[in-house]
Tab-separated table of C-alpha atoms and ligand atoms in Angstrom:
chain	number	residue	atom	x	y	z
A	136	MET	CA	0.000	0.000	0.000
A	137	THR	CA	1.311	3.473	-0.858
A	138	LEU	CA	-0.111	6.370	1.073
A	139	LEU	CA	0.596	9.488	-0.978
A	140	LEU	CA	-0.495	12.328	1.269
A	141	GLY	CA	-0.532	12.274	5.062
A	142	CYS	CA	-2.466	15.175	6.576
A	143	ILE	CA	-2.616	16.530	10.108
A	144	ALA	CA	-5.609	18.811	10.801
A	145	ASP	CA	-5.862	20.999	13.888
A	146	ASP	CA	-9.612	20.489	14.298
A	147	PHE	CA	-12.387	18.079	13.429
A	148	THR	CA	-14.601	19.851	10.896
A	149	GLY	CA	-11.491	21.417	9.334
A	150	ALA	CA	-10.243	17.894	8.708
A	151	THR	CA	-13.472	17.029	6.876
A	152	ASP	CA	-13.205	20.217	4.819
A	153	LEU	CA	-9.696	19.197	3.671
A	154	ALA	CA	-10.745	15.588	3.044
A	155	ASN	CA	-13.651	16.840	0.939
A	156	ASN	CA	-11.304	18.937	-1.249
A	157	LEU	CA	-8.912	16.007	-1.714
A	158	VAL	CA	-11.781	13.719	-2.772
A	159	ARG	CA	-12.979	16.303	-5.271
A	160	ALA	CA	-9.447	16.392	-6.671
A	161	GLY	CA	-9.683	12.626	-7.236
A	162	MET	CA	-7.996	11.163	-4.144
A	163	ARG	CA	-9.512	8.361	-2.076
A	164	VAL	CA	-9.447	9.657	1.486
A	165	VAL	CA	-9.934	8.407	5.020
A	166	GLN	CA	-10.275	10.740	8.001
A	167	THR	CA	-9.237	9.395	11.387
A	168	ILE	CA	-10.467	10.671	14.725
A	169	GLY	CA	-7.206	11.332	16.521
A	170	VAL	CA	-4.111	9.224	15.905
A	171	PRO	CA	-5.138	5.599	15.228
A	172	ASP	CA	-3.900	2.743	17.424
A	173	GLY	CA	-3.218	0.418	14.533
A	174	PRO	CA	-2.486	0.501	10.809
A	175	LEU	CA	-4.847	1.855	8.165
A	176	ALA	CA	-7.801	-0.389	7.392
A	177	ALA	CA	-8.425	0.665	3.781
A	178	GLU	CA	-6.365	1.266	0.646
A	179	VAL	CA	-6.448	5.050	0.134
A	180	ASP	CA	-4.409	7.873	-1.412
A	181	ALA	CA	-4.615	10.281	1.523
A	182	VAL	CA	-5.345	10.190	5.227
A	183	VAL	CA	-6.409	13.181	7.312
A	184	VAL	CA	-5.698	12.757	11.016
A	185	ALA	CA	-8.157	15.005	12.867
A	186	LEU	CA	-6.700	16.502	16.044
A	187	LYS	CA	-8.227	19.091	18.350
A	188	SER	CA	-5.019	21.075	18.706
A	189	ARG	CA	-5.919	24.560	17.509
A	190	THR	CA	-6.182	26.240	20.893
A	191	ILE	CA	-4.443	23.868	23.321
A	192	ALA	CA	-1.021	24.701	24.799
A	193	PRO	CA	1.664	24.878	22.060
A	194	ALA	CA	3.781	22.111	23.600
A	195	GLU	CA	0.783	19.797	23.667
A	196	ALA	CA	-0.149	20.694	20.062
A	197	VAL	CA	3.424	19.915	19.004
A	198	ALA	CA	3.403	16.583	20.847
A	199	GLN	CA	0.101	15.482	19.275
A	200	SER	CA	1.156	16.622	15.801
A	201	LEU	CA	4.451	14.728	16.050
A	202	GLU	CA	2.575	11.633	17.161
A	203	ALA	CA	0.366	11.979	14.086
A	204	LEU	CA	3.461	12.454	11.913
A	205	THR	CA	5.058	9.294	13.251
A	206	TRP	CA	1.907	7.302	12.506
A	207	LEU	CA	1.591	8.769	8.987
A	208	GLN	CA	5.247	7.991	8.271
A	209	ALA	CA	4.683	4.416	9.428
A	210	GLN	CA	1.898	4.203	6.808
A	211	GLY	CA	4.412	5.299	4.159
A	212	ALA	CA	3.105	8.841	3.529
A	213	ARG	CA	5.171	10.489	0.780
A	214	GLN	CA	4.209	14.075	1.647
A	215	ILE	CA	2.890	15.679	4.849
A	216	TYR	CA	0.182	18.387	4.882
A	217	PHE	CA	-0.421	20.408	8.051
A	218	LYS	CA	-3.943	21.864	7.792
A	219	TYR	CA	-5.160	24.873	9.761
A	220	CYS	CA	-8.119	27.229	9.479
A	221	SER	CA	-8.599	29.485	6.454
A	222	THR	CA	-8.692	32.424	8.863
A	223	PHE	CA	-5.252	31.377	10.218
A	224	ASP	CA	-6.711	30.972	13.735
A	225	SER	CA	-3.825	31.249	16.155
A	226	THR	CA	-2.304	33.382	18.910
A	227	PRO	CA	1.206	34.868	19.197
A	228	ARG	CA	2.113	31.656	21.079
A	229	GLY	CA	0.840	29.419	18.313
A	230	ASN	CA	-0.098	26.933	17.320
A	231	ILE	CA	0.617	27.275	13.592
A	232	GLY	CA	4.228	28.403	14.021
A	233	PRO	CA	5.344	25.915	16.692
A	234	VAL	CA	3.697	22.947	14.971
A	235	THR	CA	5.145	23.902	11.561
A	236	GLU	CA	8.600	24.264	13.073
A	237	ALA	CA	8.397	20.938	14.909
A	238	LEU	CA	7.241	19.126	11.758
A	239	MET	CA	10.081	20.737	9.752
A	240	ASP	CA	12.614	19.636	12.372
A	241	ALA	CA	11.223	16.093	12.447
A	242	LEU	CA	11.220	15.850	8.651
A	243	GLY	CA	14.635	17.477	8.332
A	244	CYS	CA	13.265	20.058	5.933
A	245	ASP	CA	14.561	23.608	5.751
A	246	PHE	CA	11.768	25.190	3.721
A	247	THR	CA	8.004	25.086	3.478
A	248	ILE	CA	5.073	27.308	2.579
A	249	ALA	CA	2.130	28.632	4.557
A	250	THR	CA	-1.112	29.880	3.048
A	251	PRO	CA	-4.680	29.744	4.305
A	252	ALA	CA	-6.033	30.868	0.894
A	253	PHE	CA	-9.330	29.161	0.010
A	254	PRO	CA	-10.928	31.209	-2.781
A	255	ASP	CA	-14.015	28.929	-2.983
A	256	ASN	CA	-14.716	30.097	0.565
A	257	LYS	CA	-13.707	33.737	-0.120
A	258	ARG	CA	-10.423	33.541	1.763
A	259	THR	CA	-7.714	35.165	-0.345
A	260	VAL	CA	-4.140	36.273	0.331
A	261	PHE	CA	-2.572	39.259	-1.470
A	262	LYS	CA	0.827	40.810	-0.651
A	263	GLY	CA	0.736	38.598	2.418
A	264	TYR	CA	-2.519	40.144	3.665
A	265	LEU	CA	-5.429	37.801	4.375
A	266	PHE	CA	-8.904	38.811	3.232
A	267	ALA	CA	-12.143	37.200	4.429
A	268	GLY	CA	-14.730	38.093	1.832
A	269	ASP	CA	-14.243	41.727	0.854
A	270	VAL	CA	-12.494	42.854	4.029
A	271	LEU	CA	-9.164	42.333	5.725
A	272	LEU	CA	-9.056	39.624	8.380
A	273	ASP	CA	-9.013	42.128	11.259
A	274	GLU	CA	-12.267	43.708	10.047
A	275	SER	CA	-14.069	40.419	9.476
A	276	GLY	CA	-15.218	39.743	13.028
A	277	MET	CA	-12.211	37.457	13.605
A	278	GLU	CA	-10.599	40.322	15.564
A	279	LYS	CA	-13.179	39.562	18.269
A	280	HIS	CA	-12.868	35.767	18.285
A	281	PRO	CA	-12.983	34.599	21.921
A	282	LEU	CA	-10.012	32.195	21.665
A	283	THR	CA	-7.936	33.288	18.679
A	284	PRO	CA	-8.559	37.003	18.024
A	285	MET	CA	-6.874	37.934	14.732
A	286	THR	CA	-5.967	41.611	14.941
A	287	ASP	CA	-3.230	41.721	12.270
A	288	PRO	CA	-4.098	40.734	8.679
A	289	ASN	CA	-0.416	40.596	7.620
A	290	LEU	CA	0.435	36.889	7.714
A	291	VAL	CA	4.188	37.401	7.416
A	292	ARG	CA	4.099	39.353	10.685
A	293	VAL	CA	1.576	37.009	12.320
A	294	LEU	CA	3.613	33.901	11.561
A	295	GLN	CA	6.957	35.564	12.337
A	296	ALA	CA	5.686	36.208	15.877
A	297	GLN	CA	5.156	32.445	16.305
A	298	THR	CA	8.386	31.015	14.934
A	299	ARG	CA	12.171	31.299	15.108
A	300	ARG	CA	12.435	30.503	11.391
A	301	LYS	CA	12.624	33.472	9.064
A	302	VAL	CA	9.272	34.120	7.330
A	303	GLY	CA	9.118	35.476	3.763
A	304	LEU	CA	6.592	36.058	0.985
A	305	ILE	CA	5.916	34.638	-2.456
A	306	ASP	CA	3.741	37.385	-3.814
A	307	HIS	CA	1.052	37.320	-6.414
A	308	ALA	CA	3.206	38.718	-9.215
A	309	VAL	CA	5.334	35.551	-8.901
A	310	VAL	CA	2.434	33.112	-8.414
A	311	ALA	CA	0.689	34.513	-11.511
A	312	ARG	CA	3.741	33.526	-13.629
A	313	GLY	CA	3.444	29.859	-12.730
A	314	ALA	CA	5.368	26.995	-11.175
A	315	ALA	CA	8.773	27.807	-12.705
A	316	ALA	CA	8.691	31.387	-11.401
A	317	ILE	CA	7.531	30.138	-8.005
A	318	GLY	CA	10.440	27.688	-7.986
A	319	GLU	CA	12.925	30.495	-8.728
A	320	ARG	CA	11.474	32.619	-5.955
A	321	ILE	CA	11.737	29.691	-3.532
A	322	ALA	CA	15.418	29.270	-4.393
A	323	ALA	CA	16.018	32.990	-3.812
A	324	LEU	CA	14.178	32.967	-0.469
A	325	ARG	CA	16.146	29.924	0.658
A	326	ALA	CA	19.391	31.715	-0.195
A	327	GLU	CA	18.239	34.578	2.035
A	328	GLY	CA	17.705	32.159	4.903
A	329	VAL	CA	13.914	32.155	4.761
A	330	GLY	CA	12.398	28.961	6.176
A	331	ILE	CA	8.663	29.525	5.697
A	332	ALA	CA	7.045	31.533	2.897
A	333	ILE	CA	3.537	32.919	2.974
A	334	VAL	CA	2.076	32.454	-0.529
A	335	ASP	CA	-0.405	34.812	-2.183
A	336	ALA	CA	-3.406	33.232	-3.906
A	337	VAL	CA	-6.623	34.945	-4.933
A	338	SER	CA	-8.130	32.276	-7.205
A	339	ASN	CA	-8.241	28.527	-7.721
A	340	GLU	CA	-6.010	29.100	-10.769
A	341	ASP	CA	-3.340	30.483	-8.419
A	342	LEU	CA	-3.592	27.355	-6.257
A	343	LEU	CA	-3.394	25.113	-9.313
A	344	ARG	CA	-0.237	26.999	-10.432
A	345	LEU	CA	1.230	26.601	-6.953
A	346	GLY	CA	0.612	22.847	-6.785
A	347	PRO	CA	3.385	21.647	-9.156
A	348	ALA	CA	5.951	23.854	-7.370
A	349	LEU	CA	5.265	21.858	-4.185
A	350	ALA	CA	5.801	18.402	-5.713
A	351	ASP	CA	9.106	17.756	-3.938
A	352	PHE	CA	8.204	19.357	-0.610
A	353	PRO	CA	8.293	16.936	2.336
A	354	LEU	CA	5.917	19.313	4.154
A	355	VAL	CA	3.160	21.672	3.031
A	356	THR	CA	1.230	23.827	5.511
A	357	ALA	CA	-2.043	25.446	4.463
A	358	GLY	CA	-5.793	25.773	4.819
A	359	SER	CA	-7.794	23.326	2.751
A	360	GLY	CA	-7.412	25.297	-0.510
A	361	VAL	CA	-3.881	24.223	-1.513
A	362	ALA	CA	-5.155	20.625	-1.583
A	363	ILE	CA	-6.836	21.176	-4.956
A	364	GLY	CA	-3.435	21.582	-6.634
A	365	LEU	CA	-1.621	18.614	-5.081
A	366	ALA	CA	-3.389	15.549	-6.490
A	367	GLY	CA	-1.969	16.201	-9.951
A	368	ASN	CA	1.567	15.827	-8.584
A	369	PHE	CA	0.744	12.188	-7.908
A	370	GLY	CA	-0.781	11.671	-11.371
A	371	ILE	CA	-4.309	11.772	-9.973
A	372	ALA	CA	-7.184	13.538	-11.751
A	373	PRO	CA	-10.742	14.182	-10.520
A	374	SER	CA	-12.950	11.082	-10.853
A	375	ALA	CA	-16.284	9.830	-9.569
A	376	GLY	CA	-14.535	6.718	-8.238
A	377	ALA	CA	-12.745	8.695	-5.537
A	378	SER	CA	-15.987	9.385	-3.693
A	379	ALA	CA	-17.494	5.902	-4.098
A	380	LEU	CA	-18.762	4.476	-0.808
A	381	PRO	CA	-20.326	1.077	-0.041
A	382	ALA	CA	-24.063	0.861	-0.828
A	383	ALA	CA	-26.255	2.623	1.729
A	384	GLY	CA	-29.301	1.165	3.434
A	385	GLY	CA	-30.992	0.882	6.807
A	386	LEU	CA	-33.062	3.386	8.742
A	387	ALA	CA	-32.463	7.135	8.425
A	388	ALA	CA	-32.282	9.894	11.043
A	389	VAL	CA	-31.058	13.425	11.707
A	390	VAL	CA	-29.831	14.752	15.050
A	391	SER	CA	-29.139	18.448	15.426
A	392	GLY	CA	-27.447	20.387	18.208
A	393	SER	CA	-26.469	23.364	16.069
A	394	CYS	CA	-28.213	26.676	16.731
A	395	SER	CA	-26.817	28.529	13.717
A	396	LEU	CA	-29.144	30.514	11.465
A	397	ALA	CA	-28.719	27.968	8.666
A	398	THR	CA	-29.541	25.024	10.915
A	399	ASN	CA	-32.612	26.781	12.286
A	400	ARG	CA	-33.826	27.157	8.684
A	401	GLN	CA	-33.037	23.507	7.945
A	402	VAL	CA	-35.026	22.301	10.969
A	403	ARG	CA	-38.001	24.479	9.977
A	404	ASP	CA	-37.789	23.197	6.401
A	405	PHE	CA	-37.705	19.561	7.535
A	406	ILE	CA	-40.752	20.070	9.788
A	407	ALA	CA	-42.602	21.902	6.990
A	408	THR	CA	-42.344	18.773	4.813
A	409	GLY	CA	-44.466	16.984	7.424
A	410	ARG	CA	-41.730	14.606	8.524
A	411	PRO	CA	-41.545	13.573	12.210
A	412	ALA	CA	-39.447	15.786	14.474
A	413	MET	CA	-38.952	15.980	18.221
A	414	ALA	CA	-37.489	18.963	20.084
A	415	ILE	CA	-35.214	18.482	23.072
A	416	ASP	CA	-35.620	20.938	25.940
A	417	PRO	CA	-32.340	21.669	27.766
A	418	LEU	CA	-34.219	22.678	30.919
A	419	ARG	CA	-35.839	19.225	31.094
A	420	ILE	CA	-32.365	17.672	30.836
A	421	ALA	CA	-31.232	19.951	33.665
A	422	SER	CA	-34.226	18.877	35.777
A	423	GLY	CA	-32.918	15.311	35.663
A	424	ALA	CA	-35.307	13.773	33.119
A	425	ASP	CA	-33.846	11.061	30.857
A	426	VAL	CA	-34.548	13.045	27.705
A	427	ALA	CA	-32.457	10.762	25.492
A	428	ALA	CA	-34.585	7.761	26.522
A	429	GLU	CA	-37.752	9.764	25.843
A	430	ALA	CA	-36.533	10.717	22.370
A	431	LEU	CA	-35.625	7.128	21.553
A	432	ALA	CA	-39.013	5.882	22.776
A	433	TRP	CA	-40.626	8.467	20.474
A	434	ALA	CA	-38.439	7.537	17.481
A	435	GLU	CA	-38.603	3.757	17.746
A	436	PRO	CA	-42.185	3.135	16.450
A	437	LEU	CA	-41.748	5.747	13.714
A	438	LEU	CA	-38.590	4.077	12.472
A	439	ARG	CA	-40.239	0.646	12.686
A	440	ASP	CA	-43.207	1.882	10.635
A	441	GLY	CA	-40.848	3.151	7.959
A	442	ALA	CA	-41.649	6.844	8.416
A	443	GLY	CA	-38.469	7.887	6.600
A	444	PRO	CA	-35.935	10.100	8.308
A	445	VAL	CA	-36.830	11.284	11.817
A	446	LEU	CA	-35.304	14.387	13.386
A	447	VAL	CA	-34.303	14.924	17.025
A	448	TYR	CA	-33.117	18.474	17.652
A	449	SER	CA	-32.155	20.968	20.331
A	450	THR	CA	-31.743	23.642	17.650
A	451	ALA	CA	-33.284	26.893	18.859
A	452	GLU	CA	-33.230	30.603	18.004
A	453	SER	CA	-30.655	32.779	19.716
A	454	GLY	CA	-33.107	34.289	22.218
A	455	ALA	CA	-34.110	30.875	23.536
A	456	VAL	CA	-30.496	29.711	23.624
A	457	GLN	CA	-29.399	32.780	25.596
A	458	SER	CA	-32.195	32.293	28.089
A	459	VAL	CA	-31.159	28.664	28.648
A	460	GLN	CA	-27.503	29.702	28.889
A	461	GLY	CA	-28.445	32.385	31.414
A	462	ARG	CA	-30.058	29.777	33.639
A	463	LEU	CA	-27.619	26.889	33.199
A	464	GLY	CA	-24.354	28.567	32.162
A	465	VAL	CA	-22.994	28.491	28.582
A	466	ASP	CA	-20.592	25.574	29.029
A	467	GLU	CA	-22.906	23.560	31.235
A	468	ALA	CA	-25.858	23.943	28.849
A	469	GLY	CA	-23.670	23.045	25.861
A	470	ALA	CA	-22.158	19.962	27.486
A	471	MET	CA	-25.531	18.730	28.726
A	472	VAL	CA	-27.173	19.041	25.323
A	473	GLU	CA	-24.173	17.487	23.549
A	474	ARG	CA	-24.284	14.478	25.887
A	475	THR	CA	-28.002	14.023	25.309
A	476	ILE	CA	-27.802	14.278	21.510
A	477	ALA	CA	-24.831	11.933	21.447
A	478	ALA	CA	-26.823	9.407	23.516
A	479	VAL	CA	-29.741	9.768	21.094
A	480	ALA	CA	-27.413	9.209	18.108
A	481	ARG	CA	-26.011	6.100	19.736
A	482	GLY	CA	-29.470	4.778	20.614
A	483	LEU	CA	-30.716	5.369	17.075
A	484	VAL	CA	-27.806	3.465	15.581
A	485	GLU	CA	-28.305	0.654	18.089
A	486	ARG	CA	-31.916	0.539	16.798
A	487	GLY	CA	-30.875	0.100	13.186
A	488	VAL	CA	-30.227	3.611	11.872
A	489	ARG	CA	-27.481	3.310	9.233
A	490	ARG	CA	-27.875	6.693	7.522
A	491	LEU	CA	-27.314	9.507	9.992
A	492	VAL	CA	-26.960	13.267	9.555
A	493	VAL	CA	-25.485	15.215	12.486
A	494	ALA	CA	-25.704	19.022	12.601
A	495	GLY	CA	-23.249	21.028	14.700
A	496	GLY	CA	-19.451	20.996	14.918
A	497	GLU	CA	-19.138	20.272	18.623
A	498	THR	CA	-22.225	18.085	18.425
A	499	SER	CA	-20.542	16.044	15.669
A	500	GLY	CA	-17.470	15.489	17.820
A	501	ALA	CA	-19.640	14.237	20.688
A	502	CYS	CA	-21.664	11.943	18.400
A	503	VAL	CA	-18.686	10.403	16.630
A	504	GLN	CA	-17.162	9.650	20.017
A	505	ALA	CA	-20.393	8.165	21.398
A	506	LEU	CA	-20.809	6.005	18.296
A	507	GLY	CA	-17.304	4.613	18.672
A	508	ILE	CA	-16.093	5.696	15.236
A	509	ALA	CA	-12.328	5.768	14.706
A	510	GLN	CA	-12.044	6.246	10.928
A	511	MET	CA	-14.339	7.580	8.216
A	512	GLN	CA	-14.032	7.094	4.478
A	513	ILE	CA	-14.975	10.321	2.676
A	514	GLY	CA	-17.613	10.138	-0.058
A	515	MET	CA	-19.687	12.444	-2.238
A	516	GLN	CA	-20.315	16.049	-1.356
A	517	ILE	CA	-23.844	16.994	-0.283
A	518	ASP	CA	-23.088	20.720	-0.088
A	519	PRO	CA	-19.705	22.512	-0.042
A	520	GLY	CA	-17.727	21.295	2.966
A	521	VAL	CA	-20.138	18.471	3.856
A	522	PRO	CA	-19.589	15.014	2.363
A	523	TRP	CA	-21.275	11.722	3.173
A	524	CYS	CA	-18.849	9.416	4.971
A	525	HIS	CA	-18.788	5.697	5.654
A	526	ALA	CA	-17.577	4.366	8.979
A	527	PHE	CA	-17.544	1.267	11.083
A	528	ALA	CA	-19.171	2.044	14.412
A	529	GLU	CA	-18.993	0.251	17.709
A	530	ALA	CA	-22.638	1.269	18.288
A	531	ALA	CA	-23.579	-0.624	15.091
A	532	SER	CA	-21.833	-3.744	16.421
A	533	GLY	CA	-18.934	-3.008	14.112
A	534	GLN	CA	-21.154	-2.726	11.021
A	535	GLY	CA	-20.871	0.008	8.412
A	536	LEU	CA	-22.802	3.230	8.734
A	537	HIS	CA	-23.235	6.287	6.493
A	538	ILE	CA	-22.802	9.537	8.382
A	539	ALA	CA	-22.718	13.211	7.389
A	540	LEU	CA	-21.344	15.811	9.787
A	541	LYS	CA	-22.593	19.306	9.060
A	542	SER	CA	-20.981	22.196	10.857
A	543	GLY	CA	-22.958	25.302	11.772
A	544	ASN	CA	-23.687	27.469	8.789
A	545	PHE	CA	-23.150	24.929	6.014
A	546	GLY	CA	-25.878	23.558	3.785
A	547	THR	CA	-28.977	24.720	1.922
A	548	ASP	CA	-32.357	24.983	3.686
A	549	ASP	CA	-33.483	21.540	2.466
A	550	PHE	CA	-30.244	19.887	3.603
A	551	PHE	CA	-31.901	17.382	5.977
A	552	THR	CA	-34.004	15.890	3.207
A	553	LYS	CA	-31.639	16.494	0.295
A	554	ALA	CA	-28.832	14.593	2.015
A	555	PHE	CA	-30.713	11.281	1.836
A	556	GLY	CA	-31.483	11.858	-1.837
A	557	VAL	CA	-27.781	12.330	-2.586
A	558	LEU	CA	-27.072	8.991	-0.914
A	559	ALA	CA	-29.743	7.170	-2.908
B	106	LIG	P1	-22.360	24.882	15.374
B	106	LIG	O1	-21.578	24.064	14.390
B	106	LIG	O2	-23.618	25.459	14.802
B	106	LIG	O3	-21.506	25.884	16.108
B	106	LIG	P2	-22.073	23.187	17.668
B	106	LIG	O4	-22.608	21.803	17.861
B	106	LIG	O5	-20.607	23.313	17.417
B	106	LIG	O6	-22.905	23.850	16.487
B	106	LIG	O7	-22.393	24.101	18.902
B	106	LIG	C1	-23.677	24.278	19.412
B	106	LIG	C2	-23.590	24.261	20.920
B	106	LIG	O8	-24.817	24.723	21.451
B	106	LIG	C3	-23.376	22.863	21.468
B	106	LIG	O9	-22.530	22.897	22.579
B	106	LIG	C4	-24.789	22.452	21.886
B	106	LIG	O10	-24.811	21.468	22.877
B	106	LIG	C5	-25.339	23.756	22.384
B	106	LIG	N1	-26.804	23.810	22.293
B	106	LIG	C6	-27.579	23.172	21.392
B	106	LIG	N2	-28.874	23.448	21.578
B	106	LIG	C7	-28.943	24.280	22.632
B	106	LIG	C8	-30.024	24.944	23.303
B	106	LIG	N3	-31.283	24.766	22.904
B	106	LIG	N4	-29.719	25.732	24.354
B	106	LIG	C9	-28.439	25.922	24.725
B	106	LIG	N5	-27.378	25.351	24.135
B	106	LIG	C10	-27.620	24.523	23.101
């Protein structure tokens, strides 16, 4: 087995985003939840190891990333890809700089690139400055992020504050001229002692021009955008086969713990079609009621009677969420609801659900853990950033299960019904 690309992602839904781009570029991809205990189960072109290392202490992020690297090297990975957020989420302490540096040291490589550019998602880099949509990063709302406030849009400065290696820039004038010009610029930067170069990219064409220049790099660091230009280096072209999953069957369900505007619309849309839906009340959970058992008792006869997908949701509008948070505390309310939805997801799968949609980033993490899923094969895209996946789940007695993990604002209004159509 030859693993071509070994990826390390600093969070869970970011890992899926990268995996989705690799599949669309024609690679067969598995995403693992953390660093696996044993060898890879399936024959694939790329693996994305999903860590939760974005905001933990830098030393811990380095340790986990190196553990992932060791595992990927043991699987024979020919190139390593460190994936972070397209808004370069980090603090002056890290973790993008420290992890990049540690991976470079471990791989014995003296040069790599860094670019969060993801034009499909309106993240572009020009003259080293990161734009989110039409505005600079520090005007995009990211300057107020609770954990990783981004107050400087200049990525050369941002990264330089996190690393001892010298940071440089490959600017758009060079990228626009193609791989040969990029290669010359890399040689010049190396001669100046630069170890990491921020790369401008404002379009997918820029990323496709960048790809060939990275063919011999032991390490690439980027958002998910650069992935679209790498498959070609391995002689891989986009194909339907890359996203092929085993045939789907079994009962269908949706669980939703996301309270985003998009998810609220999706829940309303699902209910408007007349399909069965049950709301979960966080205050009842807090009062000690076994709300997960109640939801499962409600769902069981519906599933047995073949009602089609059922929905169990805690999704609520912001006013209701704030009121619950005011009474229970933000973290306590979140953890309580996540536990309940995860227990519902597990119970549904134990009752024969084999096609499951989960809405909510944190909610997805809790569900995947409760289901006992260690690896997911990435399949066809339902909406940008959200593919169907196939996984073996402890909760399904080790049988296969199709699962889609939808983070917050992704997906069209009819996502909860459309998803099952895509699978059929
Ligand atoms: P998103 O991807 O939309 O951010 P997440 O699952 O990551 O969704 O986060 C939603 C958080 O809100 C979770 O911690 C979840 O448990 C919590 N939550 C869900 N429903 C409610 C509710 N009705 N009241 C309070 N908190 C809730």
